[in-house]
PDB file of C-alpha atoms in Angstrom:
ATOM      1  CA  MET A   1      33.565   0.948 -35.013  1.00 54.00           C
ATOM      2  CA  THR A   2      35.812   3.525 -33.329  1.00 57.00           C
ATOM      3  CA  GLU A   3      36.713   3.533 -29.626  1.00 59.00           C
ATOM      4  CA  LEU A   4      34.671   6.704 -29.114  1.00 62.00           C
ATOM      5  CA  GLU A   5      31.575   5.110 -30.704  1.00 60.00           C
ATOM      6  CA  LEU A   6      32.018   2.052 -28.474  1.00 55.00           C
ATOM      7  CA  LYS A   7      32.236   4.237 -25.360  1.00 57.00           C
ATOM      8  CA  GLU A   8      29.078   6.093 -26.388  1.00 62.00           C
ATOM      9  CA  ILE A   9      27.196   2.801 -26.825  1.00 59.00           C
ATOM     10  CA  ILE A  10      28.327   1.565 -23.386  1.00 57.00           C
ATOM     11  CA  GLY A  11      27.288   4.877 -21.867  1.00 63.00           C
ATOM     12  CA  LYS A  12      23.800   4.619 -23.406  1.00 61.00           C
ATOM     13  CA  VAL A  13      23.442   1.041 -22.125  1.00 56.00           C
ATOM     14  CA  LEU A  14      24.367   2.083 -18.585  1.00 56.00           C
ATOM     15  CA  LYS A  15      22.001   5.048 -18.746  1.00 59.00           C
ATOM     16  CA  GLU A  16      19.128   2.853 -19.921  1.00 57.00           C
ATOM     17  CA  MET A  17      19.891   0.337 -17.175  1.00 53.00           C
ATOM     18  CA  SER A  18      19.649   3.022 -14.501  1.00 52.00           C
ATOM     19  CA  SER A  19      16.100   3.869 -15.643  1.00 51.00           C
ATOM     20  CA  SER A  20      15.033   0.343 -16.626  1.00 47.00           C
ATOM     21  CA  ASN A  21      11.985  -1.232 -15.027  1.00 41.00           C
ATOM     22  CA  GLU A  22      13.778  -4.583 -14.788  1.00 43.00           C
ATOM     23  CA  ILE A  23      15.483  -3.504 -11.564  1.00 39.00           C
ATOM     24  CA  PRO A  24      13.356  -1.174  -9.406  1.00 43.00           C
ATOM     25  CA  ALA A  25      15.018   2.144  -8.628  1.00 37.00           C
ATOM     26  CA  THR A  26      14.522   1.546  -4.890  1.00 39.00           C
ATOM     27  CA  GLU A  27      16.625  -1.599  -5.161  1.00 45.00           C
ATOM     28  CA  VAL A  28      19.722   0.047  -6.638  1.00 44.00           C
ATOM     29  CA  LYS A  29      21.683   2.860  -5.073  1.00 44.00           C
ATOM     30  CA  LYS A  30      24.260   4.431  -7.400  1.00 42.00           C
ATOM     31  CA  SER A  31      26.717   7.204  -6.843  1.00 40.00           C
ATOM     32  CA  SER A  32      25.771   8.865 -10.129  1.00 42.00           C
ATOM     33  CA  GLY A  33      24.308   8.153 -13.535  1.00 48.00           C
ATOM     34  CA  SER A  34      26.692   7.330 -16.357  1.00 52.00           C
ATOM     35  CA  ILE A  35      27.743  10.452 -18.187  1.00 56.00           C
ATOM     36  CA  ILE A  36      29.882  10.783 -21.301  1.00 58.00           C
ATOM     37  CA  GLU A  37      31.969  13.945 -21.349  1.00 61.00           C
ATOM     38  CA  ASN A  38      34.588  14.528 -24.049  1.00 65.00           C
ATOM     39  CA  GLY A  39      34.278  10.865 -25.013  1.00 63.00           C
ATOM     40  CA  ILE A  40      35.025   9.632 -21.470  1.00 68.00           C
ATOM     41  CA  ILE A  41      32.556   7.669 -19.330  1.00 67.00           C
ATOM     42  CA  ASP A  42      32.496   8.396 -15.606  1.00 74.00           C
ATOM     43  CA  ASP A  43      34.381   5.872 -13.448  1.00 76.00           C
ATOM     44  CA  ILE A  44      32.122   2.918 -12.658  1.00 75.00           C
ATOM     45  CA  THR A  45      34.566   1.725  -9.945  1.00 75.00           C
ATOM     46  CA  LYS A  46      33.620   4.719  -7.779  1.00 76.00           C
ATOM     47  CA  GLU A  47      30.291   3.046  -6.967  1.00 79.00           C
ATOM     48  CA  ASP A  48      30.319   1.407  -3.548  1.00 79.00           C
ATOM     49  CA  LEU A  49      29.305  -2.224  -4.122  1.00 79.00           C
ATOM     50  CA  ARG A  50      28.242  -2.484  -0.481  1.00 79.00           C
ATOM     51  CA  GLU A  51      25.366  -0.081  -1.230  1.00 83.00           C
ATOM     52  CA  ILE A  52      24.141  -1.667  -4.478  1.00 82.00           C
ATOM     53  CA  ILE A  53      21.474  -4.375  -4.732  1.00 83.00           C
ATOM     54  CA  GLU A  54      20.643  -5.625  -8.213  1.00 82.00           C
ATOM     55  CA  LEU A  55      18.146  -8.329  -7.268  1.00 82.00           C
ATOM     56  CA  LYS A  56      14.631  -7.609  -8.522  1.00 80.00           C
ATOM     57  CA  ASN A  57      12.498  -8.916  -5.663  1.00 84.00           C
ATOM     58  CA  VAL A  58      14.152  -8.452  -2.261  1.00 87.00           C
ATOM     59  CA  ALA A  59      12.028  -9.469   0.715  1.00 87.00           C
ATOM     60  CA  ASN A  60      13.985  -7.374   3.232  1.00 89.00           C
ATOM     61  CA  ARG A  61      16.217  -4.815   1.575  1.00 87.00           C
ATOM     62  CA  GLU A  62      17.548  -3.223   4.781  1.00 88.00           C
ATOM     63  CA  GLU A  63      18.511  -6.582   6.270  1.00 89.00           C
ATOM     64  CA  LEU A  64      20.347  -7.531   3.078  1.00 89.00           C
ATOM     65  CA  LEU A  65      22.183  -4.201   3.059  1.00 89.00           C
ATOM     66  CA  LYS A  66      23.245  -4.842   6.649  1.00 89.00           C
ATOM     67  CA  TYR A  67      25.116  -7.956   5.486  1.00 85.00           C
ATOM     68  CA  LYS A  68      26.482  -6.344   2.317  1.00 86.00           C
ATOM     69  CA  ARG A  69      27.992  -3.472   4.282  1.00 86.00           C
ATOM     70  CA  LYS A  70      30.168  -5.933   6.190  1.00 83.00           C
ATOM     71  CA  THR A  71      32.036  -7.182   3.120  1.00 80.00           C
ATOM     72  CA  PRO A  72      33.263  -5.981  -0.281  1.00 75.00           C
ATOM     73  CA  ALA A  73      32.223  -9.354  -1.769  1.00 80.00           C
ATOM     74  CA  ARG A  74      29.818  -9.228  -4.707  1.00 82.00           C
ATOM     75  CA  LEU A  75      26.609 -10.222  -2.932  1.00 83.00           C
ATOM     76  CA  ALA A  76      23.089  -9.698  -4.288  1.00 82.00           C
ATOM     77  CA  ILE A  77      24.089  -9.278  -7.922  1.00 82.00           C
ATOM     78  CA  SER A  78      21.625 -10.181 -10.649  1.00 82.00           C
ATOM     79  CA  ARG A  79      21.831 -12.142 -13.889  1.00 82.00           C
ATOM     80  CA  ALA A  80      20.318 -12.265 -17.346  1.00 84.00           C
ATOM     81  CA  GLY A  81      19.659 -15.926 -18.054  1.00 85.00           C
ATOM     82  CA  SER A  82      22.885 -17.766 -17.274  1.00 87.00           C
ATOM     83  CA  ARG A  83      25.053 -14.643 -17.558  1.00 88.00           C
ATOM     84  CA  TYR A  84      25.887 -11.612 -15.456  1.00 86.00           C
ATOM     85  CA  THR A  85      23.962  -8.442 -16.183  1.00 85.00           C
ATOM     86  CA  THR A  86      25.767  -5.831 -18.292  1.00 84.00           C
ATOM     87  CA  HIS A  87      26.369  -3.609 -15.260  1.00 81.00           C
ATOM     88  CA  THR A  88      27.894  -6.443 -13.223  1.00 83.00           C
ATOM     89  CA  MET A  89      30.134  -7.582 -16.079  1.00 85.00           C
ATOM     90  CA  LEU A  90      31.348  -4.031 -16.784  1.00 84.00           C
ATOM     91  CA  ARG A  91      32.174  -3.551 -13.093  1.00 85.00           C
ATOM     92  CA  LEU A  92      34.100  -6.845 -12.982  1.00 84.00           C
ATOM     93  CA  ARG A  93      36.144  -5.851 -16.019  1.00 86.00           C
ATOM     94  CA  ALA A  94      36.754  -2.353 -14.659  1.00 84.00           C
ATOM     95  CA  ASP A  95      37.961  -3.684 -11.293  1.00 82.00           C
ATOM     96  CA  HIS A  96      40.208  -6.175 -13.064  1.00 84.00           C
ATOM     97  CA  ALA A  97      41.673  -3.359 -15.155  1.00 84.00           C
ATOM     98  CA  SER A  98      42.312  -1.304 -12.002  1.00 82.00           C
ATOM     99  CA  ALA A  99      44.163  -4.242 -10.469  1.00 80.00           C
ATOM    100  CA  GLN A 100      46.339  -4.623 -13.572  1.00 82.00           C
ATOM    101  CA  ASP A 101      47.106  -0.902 -13.623  1.00 78.00           C
ATOM    102  CA  ALA A 102      48.108  -1.021  -9.952  1.00 75.00           C
ATOM    103  CA  VAL A 103      50.713  -3.700 -10.675  1.00 79.00           C
ATOM    104  CA  LEU A 104      52.056  -2.453 -13.995  1.00 77.00           C
ATOM    105  CA  THR A 105      52.230   1.325 -13.500  1.00 85.00           C
ATOM    106  CA  ASP A 106      54.859   3.251 -11.527  1.00 87.00           C
ATOM    107  CA  VAL A 107      54.475   5.670  -8.641  1.00 93.00           C
ATOM    108  CA  SER A 108      54.911   9.112 -10.203  1.00 92.00           C
ATOM    109  CA  GLU A 109      58.135  10.983  -9.538  1.00 93.00           C
ATOM    110  CA  GLU A 110      56.092  14.133  -8.862  1.00 95.00           C
ATOM    111  CA  PHE A 111      54.293  12.334  -6.038  1.00 95.00           C
ATOM    112  CA  LEU A 112      57.594  11.153  -4.522  1.00 96.00           C
ATOM    113  CA  LYS A 113      59.112  14.642  -4.724  1.00 96.00           C
ATOM    114  CA  ALA A 114      56.033  16.130  -3.062  1.00 96.00           C
ATOM    115  CA  ASN A 115      56.521  13.692  -0.180  1.00 96.00           C
ATOM    116  CA  ASN A 116      60.305  14.231   0.062  1.00 96.00           C
ATOM    117  CA  LEU A 117      61.192  10.659  -0.868  1.00 97.00           C
ATOM    118  CA  PHE A 118      64.329  10.015  -2.914  1.00 97.00           C
ATOM    119  CA  ILE A 119      64.468   6.855  -5.033  1.00 97.00           C
ATOM    120  CA  VAL A 120      66.503   3.663  -4.753  1.00 97.00           C
ATOM    121  CA  LYS A 121      65.725   0.360  -6.473  1.00 97.00           C
ATOM    122  CA  SER A 122      66.078  -3.384  -6.265  1.00 97.00           C
ATOM    123  CA  LYS A 123      68.177  -5.507  -8.612  1.00 97.00           C
ATOM    124  CA  CYS A 124      65.189  -5.855 -10.964  1.00 96.00           C
ATOM    125  CA  ASN A 125      65.516  -4.003 -14.262  1.00 95.00           C
ATOM    126  CA  ASP A 126      61.801  -3.684 -15.103  1.00 94.00           C
ATOM    127  CA  LYS A 127      58.294  -4.821 -14.180  1.00 92.00           C
ATOM    128  CA  ASP A 128      58.552  -8.072 -16.115  1.00 93.00           C
ATOM    129  CA  GLN A 129      61.647  -9.103 -14.201  1.00 95.00           C
ATOM    130  CA  TYR A 130      60.090  -7.915 -10.950  1.00 93.00           C
ATOM    131  CA  ILE A 131      57.097 -10.217 -11.457  1.00 92.00           C
ATOM    132  CA  THR A 132      59.119 -13.246 -12.566  1.00 94.00           C
ATOM    133  CA  ARG A 133      62.151 -12.883 -10.242  1.00 95.00           C
ATOM    134  CA  PRO A 134      60.998 -12.193  -6.668  1.00 95.00           C
ATOM    135  CA  ASP A 135      64.523 -12.956  -5.417  1.00 96.00           C
ATOM    136  CA  LEU A 136      65.936  -9.931  -7.251  1.00 97.00           C
ATOM    137  CA  GLY A 137      63.231  -7.726  -5.756  1.00 96.00           C
ATOM    138  CA  ARG A 138      64.558  -8.565  -2.275  1.00 97.00           C
ATOM    139  CA  ARG A 139      68.031  -7.105  -2.819  1.00 97.00           C
ATOM    140  CA  LEU A 140      69.263  -3.575  -3.482  1.00 97.00           C
ATOM    141  CA  ASP A 141      71.352  -2.895  -6.560  1.00 97.00           C
ATOM    142  CA  GLU A 142      74.898  -1.601  -6.024  1.00 96.00           C
ATOM    143  CA  GLU A 143      74.087   2.015  -6.867  1.00 97.00           C
ATOM    144  CA  SER A 144      71.220   2.045  -4.345  1.00 97.00           C
ATOM    145  CA  VAL A 145      73.495   0.756  -1.583  1.00 97.00           C
ATOM    146  CA  LYS A 146      75.815   3.711  -2.228  1.00 97.00           C
ATOM    147  CA  ILE A 147      72.902   6.173  -2.246  1.00 97.00           C
ATOM    148  CA  LEU A 148      71.574   4.899   1.095  1.00 97.00           C
ATOM    149  CA  LYS A 149      74.996   5.155   2.717  1.00 96.00           C
ATOM    150  CA  GLU A 150      75.362   8.726   1.457  1.00 97.00           C
ATOM    151  CA  LYS A 151      71.860  10.081   2.157  1.00 97.00           C
ATOM    152  CA  CYS A 152      70.563   8.165   5.179  1.00 97.00           C
ATOM    153  CA  ILE A 153      71.226   8.374   8.903  1.00 95.00           C
ATOM    154  CA  GLN A 154      73.335   5.389   9.926  1.00 95.00           C
ATOM    155  CA  LYS A 155      72.255   3.000  12.705  1.00 97.00           C
ATOM    156  CA  PRO A 156      68.808   4.551  13.325  1.00 97.00           C
ATOM    157  CA  THR A 157      66.532   3.090  15.959  1.00 98.00           C
ATOM    158  CA  VAL A 158      63.790   2.795  13.331  1.00 98.00           C
ATOM    159  CA  GLN A 159      64.164   2.927   9.567  1.00 98.00           C
ATOM    160  CA  VAL A 160      60.897   3.625   7.737  1.00 98.00           C
ATOM    161  CA  PHE A 161      60.703   3.494   3.954  1.00 98.00           C
ATOM    162  CA  VAL A 162      58.085   3.184   1.209  1.00 98.00           C
ATOM    163  CA  ALA A 163      58.044   0.542  -1.537  1.00 97.00           C
ATOM    164  CA  ASP A 164      55.816   0.114  -4.576  1.00 95.00           C
ATOM    165  CA  GLY A 165      55.369  -3.645  -4.149  1.00 93.00           C
ATOM    166  CA  LEU A 166      52.488  -4.933  -6.228  1.00 89.00           C
ATOM    167  CA  SER A 167      50.376  -1.774  -6.159  1.00 92.00           C
ATOM    168  CA  SER A 168      51.613   1.696  -7.065  1.00 92.00           C
ATOM    169  CA  THR A 169      47.980   2.811  -6.675  1.00 91.00           C
ATOM    170  CA  ALA A 170      48.043   1.882  -2.982  1.00 92.00           C
ATOM    171  CA  ILE A 171      51.105   4.028  -2.380  1.00 95.00           C
ATOM    172  CA  GLU A 172      49.643   7.120  -4.022  1.00 95.00           C
ATOM    173  CA  ALA A 173      46.329   6.605  -2.203  1.00 94.00           C
ATOM    174  CA  ASN A 174      47.734   6.184   1.326  1.00 96.00           C
ATOM    175  CA  ILE A 175      51.257   7.518   1.874  1.00 96.00           C
ATOM    176  CA  GLU A 176      50.362  11.212   2.159  1.00 96.00           C
ATOM    177  CA  ASP A 177      48.293  10.441   5.282  1.00 96.00           C
ATOM    178  CA  CYS A 178      50.001   7.313   6.629  1.00 97.00           C
ATOM    179  CA  LEU A 179      53.675   8.318   6.552  1.00 97.00           C
ATOM    180  CA  PRO A 180      53.355  11.667   8.422  1.00 96.00           C
ATOM    181  CA  SER A 181      51.076  10.002  10.993  1.00 96.00           C
ATOM    182  CA  LEU A 182      53.627   7.224  11.526  1.00 97.00           C
ATOM    183  CA  LEU A 183      56.627   9.571  11.800  1.00 97.00           C
ATOM    184  CA  ASN A 184      54.794  11.940  14.161  1.00 96.00           C
ATOM    185  CA  GLY A 185      53.707   8.978  16.273  1.00 96.00           C
ATOM    186  CA  LEU A 186      57.286   7.729  16.629  1.00 97.00           C
ATOM    187  CA  LYS A 187      58.438  11.248  17.442  1.00 96.00           C
ATOM    188  CA  SER A 188      55.827  11.504  20.208  1.00 96.00           C
ATOM    189  CA  TYR A 189      57.282   8.326  21.752  1.00 96.00           C
ATOM    190  CA  GLY A 190      60.771   9.835  21.626  1.00 96.00           C
ATOM    191  CA  ILE A 191      61.973   7.240  19.098  1.00 97.00           C
ATOM    192  CA  SER A 192      64.665   8.318  16.639  1.00 95.00           C
ATOM    193  CA  VAL A 193      63.877   7.625  12.980  1.00 97.00           C
ATOM    194  CA  GLY A 194      66.165   7.324   9.972  1.00 97.00           C
ATOM    195  CA  THR A 195      65.772   9.060   6.608  1.00 97.00           C
ATOM    196  CA  PRO A 196      62.614   7.963   4.730  1.00 98.00           C
ATOM    197  CA  PHE A 197      62.986   7.021   1.056  1.00 98.00           C
ATOM    198  CA  PHE A 198      61.216   5.153  -1.739  1.00 98.00           C
ATOM    199  CA  ALA A 199      62.289   1.733  -3.069  1.00 97.00           C
ATOM    200  CA  LYS A 200      61.260   0.868  -6.625  1.00 96.00           C
ATOM    201  CA  LEU A 201      60.518  -2.694  -7.836  1.00 96.00           C
ATOM    202  CA  ALA A 202      60.754  -3.866  -4.241  1.00 96.00           C
ATOM    203  CA  ARG A 203      59.581  -6.957  -2.393  1.00 96.00           C
ATOM    204  CA  VAL A 204      59.021  -7.121   1.370  1.00 97.00           C
ATOM    205  CA  GLY A 205      62.390  -8.831   1.854  1.00 97.00           C
ATOM    206  CA  LEU A 206      64.204  -5.732   0.580  1.00 97.00           C
ATOM    207  CA  ALA A 207      63.737  -4.377   4.116  1.00 97.00           C
ATOM    208  CA  ASP A 208      66.236  -6.978   5.359  1.00 98.00           C
ATOM    209  CA  ASP A 209      68.901  -5.694   2.976  1.00 97.00           C
ATOM    210  CA  VAL A 210      68.110  -2.122   4.059  1.00 98.00           C
ATOM    211  CA  ALA A 211      68.485  -3.139   7.714  1.00 98.00           C
ATOM    212  CA  GLU A 212      71.959  -4.561   7.052  1.00 97.00           C
ATOM    213  CA  VAL A 213      73.126  -1.570   4.989  1.00 97.00           C
ATOM    214  CA  LEU A 214      71.937   1.039   7.521  1.00 98.00           C
ATOM    215  CA  GLY A 215      72.282  -0.959  10.752  1.00 97.00           C
ATOM    216  CA  ALA A 216      68.669  -0.228  11.814  1.00 97.00           C
ATOM    217  CA  GLU A 217      67.311  -1.779  15.003  1.00 98.00           C
ATOM    218  CA  VAL A 218      63.772  -1.905  13.590  1.00 98.00           C
ATOM    219  CA  THR A 219      62.838  -1.736   9.916  1.00 98.00           C
ATOM    220  CA  CYS A 220      59.339  -0.789   8.713  1.00 98.00           C
ATOM    221  CA  VAL A 221      58.379  -0.907   5.039  1.00 98.00           C
ATOM    222  CA  LEU A 222      55.071   0.526   3.795  1.00 98.00           C
ATOM    223  CA  ILE A 223      54.344  -1.475   0.653  1.00 97.00           C
ATOM    224  CA  GLY A 224      51.543  -1.938  -1.872  1.00 94.00           C
ATOM    225  CA  GLU A 225      49.615  -5.194  -1.478  1.00 92.00           C
ATOM    226  CA  ARG A 226      48.688  -7.542  -4.305  1.00 85.00           C
ATOM    227  CA  PRO A 227      45.493  -5.955  -5.729  1.00 81.00           C
ATOM    228  CA  GLY A 228      42.242  -7.841  -6.166  1.00 75.00           C
ATOM    229  CA  LEU A 229      38.735  -7.184  -7.448  1.00 71.00           C
ATOM    230  CA  ALA A 230      37.689  -5.708  -4.082  1.00 72.00           C
ATOM    231  CA  THR A 231      40.326  -2.953  -4.086  1.00 81.00           C
ATOM    232  CA  ALA A 232      43.587  -2.021  -5.797  1.00 81.00           C
ATOM    233  CA  GLU A 233      44.484   0.543  -3.106  1.00 88.00           C
ATOM    234  CA  SER A 234      45.419  -1.679  -0.154  1.00 91.00           C
ATOM    235  CA  MET A 235      48.782  -1.146   1.548  1.00 96.00           C
ATOM    236  CA  SER A 236      50.596  -3.068   4.305  1.00 96.00           C
ATOM    237  CA  ALA A 237      53.318  -2.343   6.837  1.00 98.00           C
ATOM    238  CA  TYR A 238      55.927  -5.045   7.523  1.00 98.00           C
ATOM    239  CA  ILE A 239      57.932  -4.446  10.692  1.00 98.00           C
ATOM    240  CA  THR A 240      60.995  -6.473  11.685  1.00 98.00           C
ATOM    241  CA  TYR A 241      63.262  -6.311  14.742  1.00 98.00           C
ATOM    242  CA  LYS A 242      66.989  -6.598  13.930  1.00 97.00           C
ATOM    243  CA  ALA A 243      66.371  -7.886  10.411  1.00 97.00           C
ATOM    244  CA  TYR A 244      69.007  -9.587   8.303  1.00 97.00           C
ATOM    245  CA  VAL A 245      69.028 -11.101   4.837  1.00 96.00           C
ATOM    246  CA  GLY A 246      67.432 -14.538   5.080  1.00 95.00           C
ATOM    247  CA  ILE A 247      65.467 -13.878   8.289  1.00 97.00           C
ATOM    248  CA  PRO A 248      62.383 -16.154   8.622  1.00 96.00           C
ATOM    249  CA  GLU A 249      59.082 -14.579   7.552  1.00 95.00           C
ATOM    250  CA  ALA A 250      57.647 -15.501  10.958  1.00 96.00           C
ATOM    251  CA  LYS A 251      59.839 -12.773  12.480  1.00 97.00           C
ATOM    252  CA  ARG A 252      57.794 -10.011  10.798  1.00 97.00           C
ATOM    253  CA  THR A 253      54.842  -8.176  12.324  1.00 97.00           C
ATOM    254  CA  VAL A 254      52.274  -7.089   9.720  1.00 97.00           C
ATOM    255  CA  VAL A 255      49.569  -4.427   9.600  1.00 97.00           C
ATOM    256  CA  SER A 256      47.511  -5.051   6.459  1.00 94.00           C
ATOM    257  CA  ASN A 257      44.427  -3.732   4.643  1.00 93.00           C
ATOM    258  CA  ILE A 258      45.372  -0.072   4.915  1.00 96.00           C
ATOM    259  CA  HIS A 259      42.922   1.694   2.598  1.00 93.00           C
ATOM    260  CA  ILE A 260      39.836   3.877   2.701  1.00 88.00           C
ATOM    261  CA  LYS A 261      37.437   0.939   3.146  1.00 83.00           C
ATOM    262  CA  GLY A 262      39.744  -0.922   5.547  1.00 88.00           C
ATOM    263  CA  THR A 263      41.951   0.785   8.137  1.00 92.00           C
ATOM    264  CA  PRO A 264      42.207   4.483   7.147  1.00 94.00           C
ATOM    265  CA  ALA A 265      45.761   5.591   6.369  1.00 96.00           C
ATOM    266  CA  ALA A 266      46.157   8.183   9.136  1.00 95.00           C
ATOM    267  CA  GLU A 267      44.769   5.798  11.747  1.00 96.00           C
ATOM    268  CA  ALA A 268      47.060   3.036  10.471  1.00 96.00           C
ATOM    269  CA  GLY A 269      50.123   5.283  10.807  1.00 96.00           C
ATOM    270  CA  ALA A 270      49.408   5.951  14.479  1.00 96.00           C
ATOM    271  CA  HIS A 271      48.719   2.250  15.087  1.00 96.00           C
ATOM    272  CA  ILE A 272      52.000   1.219  13.423  1.00 97.00           C
ATOM    273  CA  ALA A 273      53.935   3.681  15.608  1.00 97.00           C
ATOM    274  CA  HIS A 274      52.338   2.110  18.694  1.00 96.00           C
ATOM    275  CA  ILE A 275      53.309  -1.387  17.523  1.00 97.00           C
ATOM    276  CA  ILE A 276      56.902  -0.301  16.838  1.00 98.00           C
ATOM    277  CA  LYS A 277      57.067   1.050  20.418  1.00 97.00           C
ATOM    278  CA  LYS A 278      55.976  -2.369  21.701  1.00 97.00           C
ATOM    279  CA  ILE A 279      58.531  -4.106  19.455  1.00 98.00           C
ATOM    280  CA  LEU A 280      61.342  -1.968  20.844  1.00 97.00           C
ATOM    281  CA  ASP A 281      60.196  -2.567  24.423  1.00 97.00           C
ATOM    282  CA  ALA A 282      59.957  -6.335  23.877  1.00 97.00           C
ATOM    283  CA  LYS A 283      63.027  -6.499  21.581  1.00 97.00           C
ATOM    284  CA  ALA A 284      61.067  -8.894  19.379  1.00 97.00           C
ATOM    285  CA  SER A 285      58.743  -8.949  16.380  1.00 97.00           C
ATOM    286  CA  GLY A 286      56.566 -11.452  14.513  1.00 96.00           C
ATOM    287  CA  GLN A 287      55.722 -14.633  16.411  1.00 95.00           C
ATOM    288  CA  ASP A 288      58.160 -13.684  19.158  1.00 93.00           C
ATOM    289  CA  LEU A 289      56.111 -10.573  19.991  1.00 93.00           C
ATOM    290  CA  LYS A 290      53.188 -10.921  22.380  1.00 84.00           C
ATOM    291  CA  LEU A 291      50.758  -8.058  21.739  1.00 75.00           C
TER     292      LEU A 291
END
C-alpha cells in the first residue's frame, strides 16, 4: 500500500466519522470536514479541542463545554470498547508529531532575516548534542562571542534576544508580534535596549553568558518552551538582573505560556516590558523581586 493510498483511506474514515450516527452531529463541533487535496489531508490539529465533545449521550452539553473551554486537556473524549476512537487516536498522534517537529526542526533563516535577527549559536554542534548536553547549550561558541562584540551595543541597559530552545515552532508563531511589542514598550519607558539577535541551539542559561559578554544590566531571552500535546507553540521570556554564568535559577523572572491560546504574543510583549521596568526600579529579579 502506498502512502497516498493510506492517506486516502484515513481521509475516508474521518469523513465517515463526521457523518456517522454513532456520535450525534450536535455533540461534535469541528472546524471543517476532512478533505484530501493533491494527496494531502487537511490539518486535524487545527480543530480546537475545547469545542469538541465526542461523548454520545451528554446530559448538559453547554455546562460540559463551559468546563472544557477552561483547559486544553482532553476531556469528554469517547472510546470504542477499551480503545480510543479513530478520531481521538489520530489527533493524539498528530499532536505528538507536531511536538517532535517543534524540537527537531530549525527556525528558518528567511524568518530571521525578515525580523532583522542575525544568528549566533551555542557550543552545541547539532540537535542531538543539544538534547543530550544541556551544559553546552548554556555557553556561546568562540565565533559567536566575536560576532556579539562586533555587532551589538556594549553595556546596554536591557539586552533582548531570541532563542530556539525546545520549540522552533513557538518562535515562528510568536516573535513577529511579541518582539516589536516588547521593544516598543521599553522605548516608551525610556529604557535603552541593545541589539536584538537570534541564538541557535540555546538553553535559558545562555542569557548569562550573553550578559557577561555584553555587560547588560538586564537580560531577557524569548525562548521556545518544551512542547506538549496541548500545544507546540508556547514561548517563554526569562528575565535576569545583572546575570552571570552560574547564577541561581531563582534569580530569574519568568513569563510563560505565550501563545494564541495562552497569553497572546503582542500582549505578552507589553507585559514583559512592564516587568523589566519594575526589575530596573527594584534592581532585582526572580525571588528577590516583589511584584
